[in-house]
CSV table of C-alpha atoms in Angstrom, one decimal:
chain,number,residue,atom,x,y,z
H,734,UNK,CA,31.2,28.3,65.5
H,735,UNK,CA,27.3,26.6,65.5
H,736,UNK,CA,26.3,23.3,66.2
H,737,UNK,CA,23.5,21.3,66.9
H,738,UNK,CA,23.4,19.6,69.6
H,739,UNK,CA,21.4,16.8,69.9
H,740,UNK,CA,20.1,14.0,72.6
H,741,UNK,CA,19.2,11.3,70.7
H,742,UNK,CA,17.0,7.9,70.7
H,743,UNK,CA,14.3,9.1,71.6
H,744,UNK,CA,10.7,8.7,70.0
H,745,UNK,CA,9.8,11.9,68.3
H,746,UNK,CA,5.9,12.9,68.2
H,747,UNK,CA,4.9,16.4,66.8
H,748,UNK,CA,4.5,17.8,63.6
H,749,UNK,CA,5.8,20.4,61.6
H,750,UNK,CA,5.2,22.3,58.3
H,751,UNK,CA,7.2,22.0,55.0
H,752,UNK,CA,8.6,25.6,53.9
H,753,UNK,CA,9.1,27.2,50.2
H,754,UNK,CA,11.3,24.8,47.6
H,755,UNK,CA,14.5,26.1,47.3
H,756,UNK,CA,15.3,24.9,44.1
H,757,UNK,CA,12.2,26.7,43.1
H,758,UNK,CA,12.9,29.8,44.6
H,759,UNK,CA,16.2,30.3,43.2
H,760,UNK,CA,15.1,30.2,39.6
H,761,UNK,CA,12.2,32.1,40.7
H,762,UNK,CA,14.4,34.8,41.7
H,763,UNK,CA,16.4,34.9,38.9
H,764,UNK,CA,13.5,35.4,36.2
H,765,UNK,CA,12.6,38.2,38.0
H,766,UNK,CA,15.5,39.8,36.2
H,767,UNK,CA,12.8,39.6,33.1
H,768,UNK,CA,10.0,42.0,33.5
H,769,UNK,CA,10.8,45.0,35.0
H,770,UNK,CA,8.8,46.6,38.3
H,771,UNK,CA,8.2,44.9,41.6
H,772,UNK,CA,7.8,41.2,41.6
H,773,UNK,CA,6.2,39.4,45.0
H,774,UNK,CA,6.8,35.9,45.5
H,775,UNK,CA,5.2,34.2,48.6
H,776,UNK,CA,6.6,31.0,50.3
H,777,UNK,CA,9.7,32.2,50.0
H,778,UNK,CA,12.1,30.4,52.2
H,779,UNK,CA,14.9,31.9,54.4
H,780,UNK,CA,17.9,30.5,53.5
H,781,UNK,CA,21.2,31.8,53.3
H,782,UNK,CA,20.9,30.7,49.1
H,783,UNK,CA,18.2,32.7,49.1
H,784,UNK,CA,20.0,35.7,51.0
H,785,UNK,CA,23.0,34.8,48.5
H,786,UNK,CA,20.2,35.2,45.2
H,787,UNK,CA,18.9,38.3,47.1
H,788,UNK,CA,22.2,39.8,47.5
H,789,UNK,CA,23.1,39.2,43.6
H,790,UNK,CA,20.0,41.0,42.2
H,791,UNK,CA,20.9,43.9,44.5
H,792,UNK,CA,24.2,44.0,43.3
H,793,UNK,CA,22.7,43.9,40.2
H,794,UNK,CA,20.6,47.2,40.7
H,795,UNK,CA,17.2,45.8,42.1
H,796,UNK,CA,15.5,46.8,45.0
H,797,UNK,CA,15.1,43.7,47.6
H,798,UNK,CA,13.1,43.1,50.6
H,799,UNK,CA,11.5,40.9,53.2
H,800,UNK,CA,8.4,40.4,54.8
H,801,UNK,CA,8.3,37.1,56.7
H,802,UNK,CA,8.1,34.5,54.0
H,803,UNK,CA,7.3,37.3,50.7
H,804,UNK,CA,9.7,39.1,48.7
H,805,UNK,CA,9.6,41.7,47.1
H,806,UNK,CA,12.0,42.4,43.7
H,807,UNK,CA,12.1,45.6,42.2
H,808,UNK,CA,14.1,45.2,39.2
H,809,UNK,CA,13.2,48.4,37.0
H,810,UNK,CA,16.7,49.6,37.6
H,811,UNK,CA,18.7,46.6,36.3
H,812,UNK,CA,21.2,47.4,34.3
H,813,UNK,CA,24.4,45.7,35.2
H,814,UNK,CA,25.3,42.5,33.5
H,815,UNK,CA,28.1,40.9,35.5
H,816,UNK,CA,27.5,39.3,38.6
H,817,UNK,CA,30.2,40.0,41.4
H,818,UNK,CA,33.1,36.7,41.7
H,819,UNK,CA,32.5,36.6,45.8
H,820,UNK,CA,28.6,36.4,45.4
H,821,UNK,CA,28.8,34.0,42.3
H,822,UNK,CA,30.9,31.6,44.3
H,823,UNK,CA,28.4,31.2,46.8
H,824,UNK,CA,26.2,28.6,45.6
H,825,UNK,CA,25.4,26.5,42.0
H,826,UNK,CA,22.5,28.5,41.0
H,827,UNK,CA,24.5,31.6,40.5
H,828,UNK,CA,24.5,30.2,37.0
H,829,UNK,CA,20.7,30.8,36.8
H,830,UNK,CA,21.4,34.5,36.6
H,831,UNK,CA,23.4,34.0,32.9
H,832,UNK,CA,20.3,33.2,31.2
H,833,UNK,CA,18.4,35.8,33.3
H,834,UNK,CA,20.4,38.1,32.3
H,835,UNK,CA,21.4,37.4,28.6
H,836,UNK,CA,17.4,37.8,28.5
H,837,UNK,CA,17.2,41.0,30.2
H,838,UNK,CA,19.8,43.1,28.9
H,839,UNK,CA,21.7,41.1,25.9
H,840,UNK,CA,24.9,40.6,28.1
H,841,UNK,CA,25.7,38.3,31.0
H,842,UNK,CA,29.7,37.8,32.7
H,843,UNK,CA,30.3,36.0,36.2
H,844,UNK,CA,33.0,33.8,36.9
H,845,UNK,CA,32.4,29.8,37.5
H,846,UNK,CA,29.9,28.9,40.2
H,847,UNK,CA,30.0,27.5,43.7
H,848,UNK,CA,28.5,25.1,45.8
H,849,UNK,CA,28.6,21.8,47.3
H,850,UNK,CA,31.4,19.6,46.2
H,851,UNK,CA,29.7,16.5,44.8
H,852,UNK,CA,31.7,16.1,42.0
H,853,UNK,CA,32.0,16.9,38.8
H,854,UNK,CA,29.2,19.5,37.4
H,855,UNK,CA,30.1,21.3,34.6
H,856,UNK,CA,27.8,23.9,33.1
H,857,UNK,CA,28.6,23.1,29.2
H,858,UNK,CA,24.9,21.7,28.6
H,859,UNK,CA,23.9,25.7,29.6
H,860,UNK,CA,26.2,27.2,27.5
H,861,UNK,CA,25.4,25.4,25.0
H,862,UNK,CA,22.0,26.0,25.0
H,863,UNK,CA,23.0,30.2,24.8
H,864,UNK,CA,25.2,29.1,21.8
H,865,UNK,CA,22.1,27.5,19.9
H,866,UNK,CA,20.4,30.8,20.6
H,867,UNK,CA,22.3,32.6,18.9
H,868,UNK,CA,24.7,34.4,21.5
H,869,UNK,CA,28.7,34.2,21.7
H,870,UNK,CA,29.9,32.2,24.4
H,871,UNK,CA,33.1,33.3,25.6
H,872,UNK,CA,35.8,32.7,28.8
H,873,UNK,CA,38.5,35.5,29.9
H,874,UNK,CA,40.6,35.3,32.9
H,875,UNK,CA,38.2,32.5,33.9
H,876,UNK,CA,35.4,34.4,33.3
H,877,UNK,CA,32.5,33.5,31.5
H,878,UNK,CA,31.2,36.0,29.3
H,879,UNK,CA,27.7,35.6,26.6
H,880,UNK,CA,26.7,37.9,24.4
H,881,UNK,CA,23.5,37.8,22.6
H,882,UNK,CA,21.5,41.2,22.0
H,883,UNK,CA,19.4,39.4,19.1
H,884,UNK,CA,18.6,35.7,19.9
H,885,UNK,CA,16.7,33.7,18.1
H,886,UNK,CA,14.4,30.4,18.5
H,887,UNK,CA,15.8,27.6,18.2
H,888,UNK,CA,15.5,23.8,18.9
H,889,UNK,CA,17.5,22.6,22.3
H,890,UNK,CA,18.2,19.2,22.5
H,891,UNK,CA,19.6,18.2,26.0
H,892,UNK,CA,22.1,14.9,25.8
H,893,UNK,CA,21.4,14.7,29.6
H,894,UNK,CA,17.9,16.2,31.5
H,895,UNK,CA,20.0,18.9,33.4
H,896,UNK,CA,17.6,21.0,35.9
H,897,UNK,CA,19.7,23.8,35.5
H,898,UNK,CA,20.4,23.6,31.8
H,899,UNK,CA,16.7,23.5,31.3
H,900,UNK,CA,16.5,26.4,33.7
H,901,UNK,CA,18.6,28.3,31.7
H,902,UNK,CA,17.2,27.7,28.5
H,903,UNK,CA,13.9,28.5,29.5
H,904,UNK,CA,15.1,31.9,30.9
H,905,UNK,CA,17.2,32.8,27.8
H,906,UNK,CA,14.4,31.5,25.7
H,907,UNK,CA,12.3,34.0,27.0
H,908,UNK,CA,13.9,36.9,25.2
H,909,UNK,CA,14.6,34.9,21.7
H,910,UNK,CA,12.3,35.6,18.9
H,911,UNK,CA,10.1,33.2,17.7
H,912,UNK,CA,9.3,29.8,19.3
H,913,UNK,CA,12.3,27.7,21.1
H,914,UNK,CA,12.0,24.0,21.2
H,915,UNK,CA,13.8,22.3,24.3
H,916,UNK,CA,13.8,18.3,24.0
H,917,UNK,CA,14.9,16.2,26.8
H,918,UNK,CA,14.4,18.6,29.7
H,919,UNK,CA,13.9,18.1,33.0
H,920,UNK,CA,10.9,17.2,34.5
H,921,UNK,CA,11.6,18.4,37.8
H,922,UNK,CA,8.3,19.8,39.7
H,923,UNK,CA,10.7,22.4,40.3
H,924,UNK,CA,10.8,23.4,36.3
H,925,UNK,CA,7.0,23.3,36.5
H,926,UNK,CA,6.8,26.3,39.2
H,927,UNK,CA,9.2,28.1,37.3
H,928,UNK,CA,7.0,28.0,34.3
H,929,UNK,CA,4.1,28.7,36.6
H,930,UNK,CA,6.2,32.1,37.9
H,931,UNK,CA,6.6,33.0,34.1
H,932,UNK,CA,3.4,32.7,33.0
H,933,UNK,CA,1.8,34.7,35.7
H,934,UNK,CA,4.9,37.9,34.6
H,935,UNK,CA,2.4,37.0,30.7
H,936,UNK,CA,5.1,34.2,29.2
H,937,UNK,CA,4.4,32.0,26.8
H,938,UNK,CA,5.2,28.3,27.8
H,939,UNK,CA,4.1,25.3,27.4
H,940,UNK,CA,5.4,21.2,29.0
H,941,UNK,CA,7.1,21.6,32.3
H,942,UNK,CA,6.9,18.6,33.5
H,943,UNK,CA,6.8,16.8,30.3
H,944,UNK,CA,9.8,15.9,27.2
H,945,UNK,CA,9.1,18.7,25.2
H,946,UNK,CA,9.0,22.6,27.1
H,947,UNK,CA,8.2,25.1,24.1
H,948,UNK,CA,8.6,28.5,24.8
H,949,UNK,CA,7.3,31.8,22.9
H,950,UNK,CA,9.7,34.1,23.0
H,951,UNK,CA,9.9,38.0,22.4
H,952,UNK,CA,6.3,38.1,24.4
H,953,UNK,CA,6.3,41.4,26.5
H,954,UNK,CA,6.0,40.5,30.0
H,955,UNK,CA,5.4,42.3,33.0
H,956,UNK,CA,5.9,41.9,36.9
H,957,UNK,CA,4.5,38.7,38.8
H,958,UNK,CA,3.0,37.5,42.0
H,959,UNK,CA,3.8,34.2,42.7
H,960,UNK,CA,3.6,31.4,45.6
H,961,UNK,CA,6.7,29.0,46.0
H,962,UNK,CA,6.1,24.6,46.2
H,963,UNK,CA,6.6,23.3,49.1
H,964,UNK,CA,10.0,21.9,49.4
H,965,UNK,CA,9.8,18.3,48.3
H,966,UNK,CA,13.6,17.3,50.1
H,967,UNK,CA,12.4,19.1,53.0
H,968,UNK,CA,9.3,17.1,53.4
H,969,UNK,CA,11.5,13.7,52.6
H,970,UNK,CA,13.9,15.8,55.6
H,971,UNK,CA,10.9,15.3,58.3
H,972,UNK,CA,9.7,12.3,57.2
H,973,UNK,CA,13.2,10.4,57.5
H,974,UNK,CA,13.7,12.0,60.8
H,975,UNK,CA,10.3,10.5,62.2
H,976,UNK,CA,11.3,7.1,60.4
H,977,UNK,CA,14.8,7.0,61.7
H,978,UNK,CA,13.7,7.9,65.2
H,979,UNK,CA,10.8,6.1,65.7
H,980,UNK,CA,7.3,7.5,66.2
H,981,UNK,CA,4.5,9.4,65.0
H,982,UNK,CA,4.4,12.6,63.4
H,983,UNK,CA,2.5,15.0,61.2
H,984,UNK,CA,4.2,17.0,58.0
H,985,UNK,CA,2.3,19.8,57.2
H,986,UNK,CA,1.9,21.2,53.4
H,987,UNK,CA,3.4,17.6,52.4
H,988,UNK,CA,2.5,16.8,49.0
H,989,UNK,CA,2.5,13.0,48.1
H,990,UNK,CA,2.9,12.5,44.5
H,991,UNK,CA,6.0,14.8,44.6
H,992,UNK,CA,7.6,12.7,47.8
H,993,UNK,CA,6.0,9.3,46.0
H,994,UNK,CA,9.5,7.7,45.5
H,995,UNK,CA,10.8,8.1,49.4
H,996,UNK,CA,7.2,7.4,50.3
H,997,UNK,CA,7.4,4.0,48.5
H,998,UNK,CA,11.0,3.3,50.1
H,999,UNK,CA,10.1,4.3,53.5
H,1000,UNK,CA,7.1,2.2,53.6
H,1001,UNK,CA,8.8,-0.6,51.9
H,1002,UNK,CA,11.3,-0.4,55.4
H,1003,UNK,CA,8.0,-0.7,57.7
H,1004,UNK,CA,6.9,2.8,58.0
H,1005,UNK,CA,3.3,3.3,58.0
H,1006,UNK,CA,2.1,6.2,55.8
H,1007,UNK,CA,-0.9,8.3,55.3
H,1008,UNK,CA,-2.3,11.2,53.8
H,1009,UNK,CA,-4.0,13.9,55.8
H,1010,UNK,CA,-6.2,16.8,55.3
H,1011,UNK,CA,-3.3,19.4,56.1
H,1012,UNK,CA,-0.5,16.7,54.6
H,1013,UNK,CA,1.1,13.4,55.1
H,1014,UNK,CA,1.6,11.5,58.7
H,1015,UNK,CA,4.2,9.3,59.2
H,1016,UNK,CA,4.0,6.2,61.9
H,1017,UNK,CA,7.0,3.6,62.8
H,1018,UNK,CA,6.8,1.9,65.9
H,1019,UNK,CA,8.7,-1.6,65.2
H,1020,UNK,CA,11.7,-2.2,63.7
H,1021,UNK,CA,12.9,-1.1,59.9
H,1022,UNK,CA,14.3,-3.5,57.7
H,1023,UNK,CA,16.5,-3.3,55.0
H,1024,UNK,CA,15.5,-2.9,51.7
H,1025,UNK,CA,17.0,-1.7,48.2
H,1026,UNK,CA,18.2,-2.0,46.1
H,1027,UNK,CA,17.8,1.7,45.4
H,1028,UNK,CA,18.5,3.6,42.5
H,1029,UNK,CA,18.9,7.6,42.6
H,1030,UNK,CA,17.4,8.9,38.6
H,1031,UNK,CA,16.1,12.3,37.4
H,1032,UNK,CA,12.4,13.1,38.3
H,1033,UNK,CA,10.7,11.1,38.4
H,1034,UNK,CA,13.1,8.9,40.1
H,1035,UNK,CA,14.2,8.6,43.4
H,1036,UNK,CA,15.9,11.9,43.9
H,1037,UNK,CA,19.4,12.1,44.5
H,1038,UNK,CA,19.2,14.8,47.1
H,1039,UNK,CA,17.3,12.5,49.3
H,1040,UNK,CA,19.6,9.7,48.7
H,1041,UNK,CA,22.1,10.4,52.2
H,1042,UNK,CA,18.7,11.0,54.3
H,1043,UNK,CA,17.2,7.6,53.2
H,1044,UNK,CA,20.6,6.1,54.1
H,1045,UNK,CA,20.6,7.2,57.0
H,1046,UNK,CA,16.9,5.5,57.9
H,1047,UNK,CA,18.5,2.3,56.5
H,1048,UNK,CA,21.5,2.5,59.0
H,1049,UNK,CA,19.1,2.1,61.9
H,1050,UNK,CA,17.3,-1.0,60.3
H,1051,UNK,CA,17.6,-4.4,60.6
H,1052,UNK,CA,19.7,-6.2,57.5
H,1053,UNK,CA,21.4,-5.1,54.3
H,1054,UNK,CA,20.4,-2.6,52.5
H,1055,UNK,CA,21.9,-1.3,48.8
H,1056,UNK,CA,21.7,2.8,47.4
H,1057,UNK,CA,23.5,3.2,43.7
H,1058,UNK,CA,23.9,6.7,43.1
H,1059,UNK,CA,23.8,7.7,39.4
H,1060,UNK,CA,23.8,11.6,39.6
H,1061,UNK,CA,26.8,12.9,41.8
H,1062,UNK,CA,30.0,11.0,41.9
H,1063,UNK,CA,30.9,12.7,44.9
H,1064,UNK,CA,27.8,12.1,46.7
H,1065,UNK,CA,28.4,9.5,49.1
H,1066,UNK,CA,30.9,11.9,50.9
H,1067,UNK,CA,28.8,11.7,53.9
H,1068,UNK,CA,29.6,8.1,55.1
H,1069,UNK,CA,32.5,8.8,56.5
H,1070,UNK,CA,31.0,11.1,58.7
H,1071,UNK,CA,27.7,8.5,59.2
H,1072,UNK,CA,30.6,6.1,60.3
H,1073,UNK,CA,31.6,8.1,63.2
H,1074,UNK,CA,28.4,7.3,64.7
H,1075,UNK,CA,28.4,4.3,64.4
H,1076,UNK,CA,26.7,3.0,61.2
H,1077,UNK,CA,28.3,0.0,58.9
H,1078,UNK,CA,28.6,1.4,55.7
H,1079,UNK,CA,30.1,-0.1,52.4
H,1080,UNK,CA,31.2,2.0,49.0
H,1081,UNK,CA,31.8,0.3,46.3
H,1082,UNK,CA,32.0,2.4,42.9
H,1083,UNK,CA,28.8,3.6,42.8
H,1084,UNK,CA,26.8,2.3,45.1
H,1085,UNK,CA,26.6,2.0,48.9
H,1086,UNK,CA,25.8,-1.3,51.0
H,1087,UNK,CA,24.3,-0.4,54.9
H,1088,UNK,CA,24.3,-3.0,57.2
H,1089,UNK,CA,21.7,-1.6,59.6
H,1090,UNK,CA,23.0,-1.7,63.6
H,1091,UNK,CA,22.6,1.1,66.5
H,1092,UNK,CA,24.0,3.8,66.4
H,1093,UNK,CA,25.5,6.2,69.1
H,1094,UNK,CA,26.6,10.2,69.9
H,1095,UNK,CA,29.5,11.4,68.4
H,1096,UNK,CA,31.1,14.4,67.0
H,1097,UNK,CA,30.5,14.8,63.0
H,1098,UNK,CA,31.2,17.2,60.3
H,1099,UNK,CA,28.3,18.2,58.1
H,1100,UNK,CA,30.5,18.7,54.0
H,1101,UNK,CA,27.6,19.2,52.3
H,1102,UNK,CA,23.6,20.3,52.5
H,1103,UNK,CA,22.2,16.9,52.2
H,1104,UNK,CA,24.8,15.4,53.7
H,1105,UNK,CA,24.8,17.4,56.9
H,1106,UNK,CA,20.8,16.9,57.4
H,1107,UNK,CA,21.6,13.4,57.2
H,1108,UNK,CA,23.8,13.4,59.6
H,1109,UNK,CA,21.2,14.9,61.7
H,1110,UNK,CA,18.7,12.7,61.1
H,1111,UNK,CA,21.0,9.7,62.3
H,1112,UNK,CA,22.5,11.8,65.7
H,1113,UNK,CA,18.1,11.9,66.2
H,1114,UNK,CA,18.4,8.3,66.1
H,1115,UNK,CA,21.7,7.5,67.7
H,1116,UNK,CA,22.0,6.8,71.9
H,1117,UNK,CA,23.1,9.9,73.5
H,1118,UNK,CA,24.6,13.3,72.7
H,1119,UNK,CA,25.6,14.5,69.3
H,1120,UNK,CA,27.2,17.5,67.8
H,1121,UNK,CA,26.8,18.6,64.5
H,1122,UNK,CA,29.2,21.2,63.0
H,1123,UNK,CA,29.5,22.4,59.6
H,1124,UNK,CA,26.1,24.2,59.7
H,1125,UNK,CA,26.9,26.7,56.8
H,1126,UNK,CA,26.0,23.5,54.5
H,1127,UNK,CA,22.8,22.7,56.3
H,1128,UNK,CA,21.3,26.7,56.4
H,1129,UNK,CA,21.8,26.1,52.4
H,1130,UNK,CA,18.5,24.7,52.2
H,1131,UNK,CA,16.7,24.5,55.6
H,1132,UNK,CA,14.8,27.5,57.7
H,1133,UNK,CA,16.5,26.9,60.5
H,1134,UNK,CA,16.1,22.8,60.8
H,1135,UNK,CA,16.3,22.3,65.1
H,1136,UNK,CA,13.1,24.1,65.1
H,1137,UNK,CA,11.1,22.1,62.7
H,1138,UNK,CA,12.8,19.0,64.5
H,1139,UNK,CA,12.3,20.1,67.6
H,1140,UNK,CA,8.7,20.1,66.7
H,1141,UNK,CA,8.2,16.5,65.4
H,1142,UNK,CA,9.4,15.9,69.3
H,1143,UNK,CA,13.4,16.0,68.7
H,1144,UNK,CA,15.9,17.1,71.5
H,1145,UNK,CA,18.4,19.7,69.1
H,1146,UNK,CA,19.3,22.9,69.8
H,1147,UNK,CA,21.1,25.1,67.9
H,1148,UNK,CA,24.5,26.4,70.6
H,1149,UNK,CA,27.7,28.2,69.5
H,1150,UNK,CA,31.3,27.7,70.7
């Protein structure tokens, strides 16, 4: 089994770059199910989701491959339309591959999808969006199967500003003929590289970003060549770690408007902040202070993903701070595990209350992605040794994490039992 083991309170001064978005690259991936012949997409990170979307379009019948941070997708020979039950129960965006392929071939089937437990996610607002589409939505044997050789556009309206629903819609969208209409999407700078991904495969599609996406569908496209984001959590990843430990540190490739809301906290908690020619810097030499209260929202809101990594800044600090998460019910699961080193932390319903105080070395379990790099940033922080397990959750969405770490100035390693 892998840990990290880390010495804690000590300064950290380095830098380090952000890598490719995930949550980009995933539905990046999957809409290269739409055009066939050999996609490149650059910036693409190495994480074991994206070794999990890799290993579905094989299975699939595309051709894969790396080389370093681009890869390539062959998918001329795609013809299957059910995704295998062991790789769709890897991760959540699995489901991204139902509207990929109800566009490419008329047919999609996979069972429910994985991922972290944070509560309740149900995938109704996607199906729903196939339904007003035109295609046949049905479950067998707890399997979902869609069926829709002749879609049609259509106006979506979204109850709630799901990322993935939006995903989805856009994907399946793609193949429906005539113009489709989604209202209340997501605005996630994430949906806004997706659309960027489609238009360079010849798409037409119109207001990522915005409350009305409008996609052409029926357009022939063709093979893309695309560069990833930068990952916006993994950015808010470094710059909690520098703020949590104390110090100085560059992040390379940091964007600020898409890390604005952390910016705003962290600086609101004494951290000095500044733009650089190759990204942001980060500076805290005195003490935090508590702040809040928070409120986690859709883009652009503070995010929920870096909800546990700001809490754990706030558990170092000086006073009460307050975090009320409105996304994932289930996503305060990592106090518990934040308590075991120390830190005073309060739930009540929906919202957390952390009393900051020192923290110190102990054993903790990492039960989620963002939980587990939480977790990390606080053993950075804490007095002596730490050991993280549970590092499955963290390689979900980080390129090896010590090594970025270790290069803002933090003593982890990476050992196994």
């Amino acid at each position: 089994m892998e840990y990290f083991a880390v010495q804690g309170g000590v300064p950290l001064e380095g830098c380090a770059a952000v890598h490719g978005a995930k949550n980009s690259a995933l539905p990046i991936l999957a809409a290269t199910l739409l055009a066939p012949g050999e996609h490149i997409i650059h910036n693409c990170p190495d994480l074991s989701d994206t070794a999990a979307a890799l290993a579905i379009l094989s299975s699939l019948g595309c051709r894969v491959r790396r080389e370093g941070d681009t890869v390539l997708v062959n998918s001329t020979l795609c013809q299957s339309c059910g995704v295998p039950d062991t790789l769709m129960g890897t991760m959540r965006a699995s489901v991204l591959f139902l509207g990929a392929l109800l566009a490419r071939n008329g047919r999609a089937c996979a069972c429910w999808p994985g991922g972290c437990a944070l509560g309740e996610r149900p995938i109704d607002l996607h199906l729903r969006a196939f339904q007003c589409l035109g295609a046949r939505v049905q479950e067998r044997e707890g399997r979902l199967c869609c069926q829709g050789p002749r879609l049609r556009g259509c106006c979506i309206q979204l109850p709630f500003p799901s990322v993935g629903a939006t995903e989805n819609a856009i994907l399946a969208a793609c193949a429906a003929q005539g113009y489709t209409e989604i209202l209340n999407p997501a605005r996630e700078l994430e949906i806004v590289d997706l659309q960027g991904f489609l238009r360079s495969c010849g798409a037409q599609i119109w207001g990522a970003g915005t409350g009305r996406i409008v996609v052409q569908g029926g357009v022939p496209l063709h093979p893309g060549e695309y560069s990833v984001m930068p990952d916006r959590i993994v950015c808010a990843t470094y710059l909690c770690a520098l703020a949590a430990a104390g110090g100085e540190g560059e992040i390379y490739a940091a964007q600020a408007a898409a890390v604005a809301p952390v910016l705003e906290a962290l600086s609101a908690a004494g951290c000095q902040i500044w733009e650089t020619p190759r990204g942001l810097a980060l500076r805290r030499r005195g003490s935090l202070w508590g702040i809040g209260p928070i409120t986690t929202a859709p883009y652009p809101g503070f995010p929920t993903d870096a909800q546990p990594l700001l809490a754990a800044v706030l558990a170092v600090g000086r006073g009460e701070s307050s975090i009320r998460e409105t996304i994932f019910e289930n996503r305060f699961r990592y106090a518990c595990q934040l308590r075991r080193l120390g830190a005073r932390v309060r739930l009540e319903g929906d919202s957390a209350y952390i009393t900051g105080t020192p923290l110190h070395g102990a054993l903790v379990e990492a039960e989620d992605l963002r939980g587990g790099a939480a977790l990390t940033i606080a053993a950075l922080a804490a007095q002596g040794e730490s050991r993280i397990c549970g590092l499955g959750h963290i390689d979900r969405g980080y390129d090896r994490l010590e090594r970025a770490l270790a290069c803002l100035g933090g003593r982890i390693w990476r050992e196994e039992d």
